[in-house]
Amino acid sequence: MKTLILSPTEIAARVTALGQQISQDYQGKPLMLVGVLNGAFIFLADLARALTIDVEIDFIRVASYGQSASSSGTIRLAKEVELDLTAKHIILVEDIIDTGSTMAWLIAYFANRPTASVRTCTLIDKKERRQVDITADYAGFTVPDGFLVGYGLDYAEQYRQLTGIYHLEPTAITS
Ligand code: IMP
Ligand code: MG
């Protein structure tokens, strides 16, 4: 069972606003969006098209969740960024920040790279389960606890294609 919590229209309006804000903040600066695969691919595609400034786009992949609905606690790099980050202003684009472990790991990882700056943008900020003290610089929606799917977000690799964001009932989650 799943319940719609964010409609495609609501998502589009918020993503447009984020794109406008980022375009203002990075006017005249070399900007690169780095999407965190797989979850951020749809959000990044829409966010990039909401920008009115030039941008480079790349992706990184970290492995953490596996097939389960709760974090395994271990994070490893599964796909490196391939573009040259030198002197670029980076925005890490995530689908959702939950415990914060993944984003904290990514921020530490990028801290060692020759960027001009690193900020974070998440579509969903799930603050109530935060274990690592990080705050996204740009956040689409803050939602209470609960497992969400759709618009790139998956449960066991399912539901990413849904155009809205849904709350998945705990009875549908098997781990
Ligand atoms: P964190 O390391 O606990 O912050 O988890 C971040 C990652 O867990 C996200 O990039 C998602 O891939 C996944 N995740 C956390 N909560 C959800 C959810 O409600 N739905 C789908 N994926 C989630
Ligand atoms: Mg993810």
mmCIF file of C-alpha atoms and ligand atoms in Angstrom:
data_model
loop_
_atom_site.group_PDB
_atom_site.id
_atom_site.type_symbol
_atom_site.label_atom_id
_atom_site.label_comp_id
_atom_site.label_asym_id
_atom_site.label_seq_id
_atom_site.Cartn_x
_atom_site.Cartn_y
_atom_site.Cartn_z
ATOM 1 C CA MET A 1 0.000 0.000 0.000
ATOM 2 C CA LYS A 2 1.307 3.438 -0.861
ATOM 3 C CA THR A 3 -0.055 6.932 -0.262
ATOM 4 C CA LEU A 4 0.695 9.999 -2.368
ATOM 5 C CA ILE A 5 2.408 12.696 -0.291
ATOM 6 C CA LEU A 6 3.870 14.964 -3.012
ATOM 7 C CA SER A 7 2.162 15.362 -6.373
ATOM 8 C CA PRO A 8 4.056 15.907 -9.640
ATOM 9 C CA THR A 9 2.752 19.502 -9.660
ATOM 10 C CA GLU A 10 4.011 20.220 -6.144
ATOM 11 C CA ILE A 11 7.385 18.688 -6.951
ATOM 12 C CA ALA A 12 7.717 20.686 -10.195
ATOM 13 C CA ALA A 13 6.951 23.982 -8.433
ATOM 14 C CA ARG A 14 9.511 23.320 -5.710
ATOM 15 C CA VAL A 15 12.213 22.152 -8.140
ATOM 16 C CA THR A 16 11.681 25.290 -10.257
ATOM 17 C CA ALA A 17 12.125 27.460 -7.157
ATOM 18 C CA LEU A 18 15.312 25.595 -6.172
ATOM 19 C CA GLY A 19 16.653 26.068 -9.705
ATOM 20 C CA GLN A 20 15.982 29.804 -9.533
ATOM 21 C CA GLN A 21 17.641 30.101 -6.123
ATOM 22 C CA ILE A 22 20.741 28.175 -7.240
ATOM 23 C CA SER A 23 20.938 30.236 -10.457
ATOM 24 C CA GLN A 24 20.976 33.445 -8.392
ATOM 25 C CA ASP A 25 23.528 32.115 -5.904
ATOM 26 C CA TYR A 26 25.958 30.837 -8.575
ATOM 27 C CA GLN A 27 25.609 33.563 -11.196
ATOM 28 C CA GLY A 28 29.010 34.017 -12.891
ATOM 29 C CA LYS A 29 30.607 31.021 -11.124
ATOM 30 C CA PRO A 30 31.679 27.690 -12.652
ATOM 31 C CA LEU A 31 29.003 25.348 -11.283
ATOM 32 C CA MET A 32 28.924 21.555 -11.365
ATOM 33 C CA LEU A 33 26.010 19.433 -10.209
ATOM 34 C CA VAL A 34 27.138 16.018 -8.982
ATOM 35 C CA GLY A 35 24.185 13.652 -8.716
ATOM 36 C CA VAL A 36 24.304 10.722 -6.315
ATOM 37 C CA LEU A 37 23.207 7.648 -8.236
ATOM 38 C CA ASN A 38 20.771 6.066 -8.564
ATOM 39 C CA GLY A 39 18.179 7.940 -6.534
ATOM 40 C CA ALA A 40 18.973 11.493 -7.685
ATOM 41 C CA PHE A 41 18.761 10.916 -11.433
ATOM 42 C CA ILE A 42 15.236 12.243 -11.967
ATOM 43 C CA PHE A 43 15.583 15.130 -9.503
ATOM 44 C CA LEU A 44 18.892 16.171 -11.076
ATOM 45 C CA ALA A 45 17.411 16.037 -14.575
ATOM 46 C CA ASP A 46 14.607 18.413 -13.575
ATOM 47 C CA LEU A 47 16.806 20.649 -11.383
ATOM 48 C CA ALA A 48 19.350 21.109 -14.187
ATOM 49 C CA ARG A 49 16.580 22.199 -16.554
ATOM 50 C CA ALA A 50 15.318 24.699 -13.961
ATOM 51 C CA LEU A 51 18.708 26.478 -13.977
ATOM 52 C CA THR A 52 19.180 29.659 -15.995
ATOM 53 C CA ILE A 53 22.995 29.567 -15.733
ATOM 54 C CA ASP A 54 25.647 27.344 -17.324
ATOM 55 C CA VAL A 55 26.354 24.087 -15.526
ATOM 56 C CA GLU A 56 28.417 20.925 -15.839
ATOM 57 C CA ILE A 57 26.864 17.639 -14.757
ATOM 58 C CA ASP A 58 28.438 14.460 -13.447
ATOM 59 C CA PHE A 59 27.466 11.589 -11.186
ATOM 60 C CA ILE A 60 28.935 9.637 -8.309
ATOM 61 C CA ARG A 61 27.706 6.387 -6.836
ATOM 62 C CA VAL A 62 28.140 5.153 -3.303
ATOM 63 C CA ALA A 63 26.886 1.829 -2.046
ATOM 64 C CA SER A 64 25.194 1.696 1.335
ATOM 65 C CA TYR A 65 21.606 0.521 1.456
ATOM 66 C CA GLY A 66 21.657 -2.689 -0.574
ATOM 67 C CA GLN A 67 18.154 -4.073 -0.944
ATOM 68 C CA SER A 68 16.979 -3.186 2.537
ATOM 69 C CA ALA A 69 14.998 -0.259 3.922
ATOM 70 C CA SER A 70 17.453 0.501 6.710
ATOM 71 C CA SER A 71 21.020 1.710 6.358
ATOM 72 C CA SER A 72 23.713 -0.937 6.603
ATOM 73 C CA GLY A 73 26.017 1.695 8.079
ATOM 74 C CA THR A 74 28.840 0.940 5.672
ATOM 75 C CA ILE A 75 29.487 3.216 2.723
ATOM 76 C CA ARG A 76 31.914 2.668 -0.119
ATOM 77 C CA LEU A 77 32.605 4.462 -3.379
ATOM 78 C CA ALA A 78 31.140 2.532 -6.296
ATOM 79 C CA LYS A 79 31.593 5.100 -9.083
ATOM 80 C CA GLU A 80 33.981 8.042 -9.083
ATOM 81 C CA VAL A 81 33.235 11.510 -10.480
ATOM 82 C CA GLU A 82 34.905 11.693 -13.896
ATOM 83 C CA LEU A 83 34.939 15.416 -14.784
ATOM 84 C CA ASP A 84 37.732 17.720 -13.602
ATOM 85 C CA LEU A 85 36.632 19.301 -10.315
ATOM 86 C CA THR A 86 39.456 21.832 -10.165
ATOM 87 C CA ALA A 87 38.193 25.285 -9.109
ATOM 88 C CA LYS A 88 34.577 24.221 -9.693
ATOM 89 C CA HIS A 89 31.712 25.093 -7.366
ATOM 90 C CA ILE A 90 30.128 21.730 -6.609
ATOM 91 C CA ILE A 91 26.571 21.023 -5.530
ATOM 92 C CA LEU A 92 26.042 17.432 -4.413
ATOM 93 C CA VAL A 93 22.522 16.458 -5.449
ATOM 94 C CA GLU A 94 20.849 13.735 -3.362
ATOM 95 C CA ASP A 95 17.361 12.257 -3.443
ATOM 96 C CA ILE A 96 16.992 12.074 0.329
ATOM 97 C CA ILE A 97 18.983 12.672 3.482
ATOM 98 C CA ASP A 98 17.884 10.262 6.179
ATOM 99 C CA THR A 99 20.435 9.372 8.882
ATOM 100 C CA GLY A 100 22.913 11.694 7.174
ATOM 101 C CA SER A 101 25.671 9.079 6.945
ATOM 102 C CA THR A 102 25.840 9.092 3.143
ATOM 103 C CA MET A 103 25.985 12.878 2.811
ATOM 104 C CA ALA A 104 28.530 13.168 5.632
ATOM 105 C CA TRP A 105 30.703 10.591 3.876
ATOM 106 C CA LEU A 106 30.409 12.478 0.567
ATOM 107 C CA ILE A 107 31.232 15.853 2.138
ATOM 108 C CA ALA A 108 34.356 14.359 3.734
ATOM 109 C CA TYR A 109 35.276 12.767 0.414
ATOM 110 C CA PHE A 110 34.960 16.045 -1.508
ATOM 111 C CA ALA A 111 36.831 17.981 1.181
ATOM 112 C CA ASN A 112 40.036 16.412 -0.141
ATOM 113 C CA ARG A 113 39.402 17.480 -3.731
ATOM 114 C CA PRO A 114 40.571 20.739 -5.393
ATOM 115 C CA THR A 115 37.109 22.280 -5.680
ATOM 116 C CA ALA A 116 36.235 25.958 -5.173
ATOM 117 C CA SER A 117 33.350 25.023 -2.851
ATOM 118 C CA VAL A 118 31.024 22.149 -1.999
ATOM 119 C CA ARG A 119 27.363 22.518 -1.063
ATOM 120 C CA THR A 120 24.535 20.036 -0.785
ATOM 121 C CA CYS A 121 21.053 19.893 -2.285
ATOM 122 C CA THR A 122 18.536 17.240 -1.341
ATOM 123 C CA LEU A 123 15.043 16.790 -2.660
ATOM 124 C CA ILE A 124 13.826 15.320 0.631
ATOM 125 C CA ASP A 125 15.150 16.094 4.089
ATOM 126 C CA LYS A 126 14.019 13.429 6.557
ATOM 127 C CA LYS A 127 15.250 15.112 9.733
ATOM 128 C CA GLU A 128 13.775 12.845 12.376
ATOM 129 C CA ARG A 129 16.143 9.925 11.827
ATOM 130 C CA ARG A 130 19.276 12.063 11.565
ATOM 131 C CA GLN A 131 22.301 10.473 13.271
ATOM 132 C CA VAL A 132 25.027 12.665 11.788
ATOM 133 C CA ASP A 133 24.736 16.421 12.335
ATOM 134 C CA ILE A 134 24.473 17.773 8.787
ATOM 135 C CA THR A 135 22.082 20.281 7.230
ATOM 136 C CA ALA A 136 21.499 20.480 3.485
ATOM 137 C CA ASP A 137 22.254 23.879 1.939
ATOM 138 C CA TYR A 138 19.248 23.445 -0.369
ATOM 139 C CA ALA A 139 16.302 21.200 0.503
ATOM 140 C CA GLY A 140 13.149 20.589 -1.492
ATOM 141 C CA PHE A 141 10.836 19.202 1.153
ATOM 142 C CA THR A 142 11.155 18.338 4.818
ATOM 143 C CA VAL A 143 9.114 15.288 5.708
ATOM 144 C CA PRO A 144 8.638 13.311 8.915
ATOM 145 C CA ASP A 145 9.800 9.725 9.290
ATOM 146 C CA GLY A 146 8.490 7.090 6.900
ATOM 147 C CA PHE A 147 9.732 5.272 3.839
ATOM 148 C CA LEU A 148 9.237 7.164 0.573
ATOM 149 C CA VAL A 149 9.276 5.984 -3.036
ATOM 150 C CA GLY A 150 8.858 7.540 -6.458
ATOM 151 C CA TYR A 151 10.534 10.353 -8.465
ATOM 152 C CA GLY A 152 13.810 8.422 -8.337
ATOM 153 C CA LEU A 153 13.393 7.019 -4.826
ATOM 154 C CA ASP A 154 13.243 3.245 -4.640
ATOM 155 C CA TYR A 155 12.389 0.383 -2.408
ATOM 156 C CA ALA A 156 14.471 -2.640 -3.516
ATOM 157 C CA GLU A 157 14.951 -0.934 -6.911
ATOM 158 C CA GLN A 158 11.209 -0.634 -7.492
ATOM 159 C CA TYR A 159 9.011 2.487 -7.876
ATOM 160 C CA ARG A 160 11.712 4.904 -9.150
ATOM 161 C CA GLN A 161 9.599 5.666 -12.242
ATOM 162 C CA LEU A 162 6.575 7.035 -10.358
ATOM 163 C CA THR A 163 5.964 10.708 -11.134
ATOM 164 C CA GLY A 164 4.845 11.559 -7.593
ATOM 165 C CA ILE A 165 6.345 10.723 -4.195
ATOM 166 C CA TYR A 166 4.544 8.145 -2.083
ATOM 167 C CA HIS A 167 4.726 6.928 1.460
ATOM 168 C CA LEU A 168 5.178 3.155 1.452
ATOM 169 C CA GLU A 169 3.253 1.455 4.260
ATOM 170 C CA PRO A 170 5.459 -0.532 6.678
ATOM 171 C CA THR A 171 3.549 -3.733 5.806
ATOM 172 C CA ALA A 172 4.967 -3.429 2.285
ATOM 173 C CA ILE A 173 8.524 -3.361 3.625
ATOM 174 C CA THR A 174 9.991 -6.750 4.358
ATOM 175 C CA SER A 175 13.200 -5.941 6.209
HETATM 176 P P1 IMP B 1 21.336 8.089 4.865
HETATM 177 O O1 IMP B 1 22.778 7.721 4.666
HETATM 178 O O2 IMP B 1 20.701 7.331 6.000
HETATM 179 O O3 IMP B 1 21.091 9.572 4.983
HETATM 180 O O4 IMP B 1 20.560 7.557 3.621
HETATM 181 C C1 IMP B 1 20.674 8.125 2.421
HETATM 182 C C2 IMP B 1 20.259 7.165 1.336
HETATM 183 O O5 IMP B 1 19.360 6.165 1.794
HETATM 184 C C3 IMP B 1 19.514 7.923 0.264
HETATM 185 O O6 IMP B 1 20.401 8.319 -0.737
HETATM 186 C C4 IMP B 1 18.510 6.914 -0.231
HETATM 187 O O7 IMP B 1 19.076 6.187 -1.305
HETATM 188 C C5 IMP B 1 18.288 5.976 0.915
HETATM 189 N N1 IMP B 1 17.006 6.289 1.595
HETATM 190 C C6 IMP B 1 16.843 6.811 2.831
HETATM 191 N N2 IMP B 1 15.550 6.968 3.128
HETATM 192 C C7 IMP B 1 14.871 6.550 2.040
HETATM 193 C C8 IMP B 1 13.472 6.494 1.721
HETATM 194 O O8 IMP B 1 12.568 6.874 2.493
HETATM 195 N N3 IMP B 1 13.162 6.016 0.498
HETATM 196 C C9 IMP B 1 14.101 5.603 -0.405
HETATM 197 N N4 IMP B 1 15.415 5.653 -0.149
HETATM 198 C C10 IMP B 1 15.796 6.110 1.061
HETATM 199 MG MG MG B 2 20.396 7.324 -2.721
#
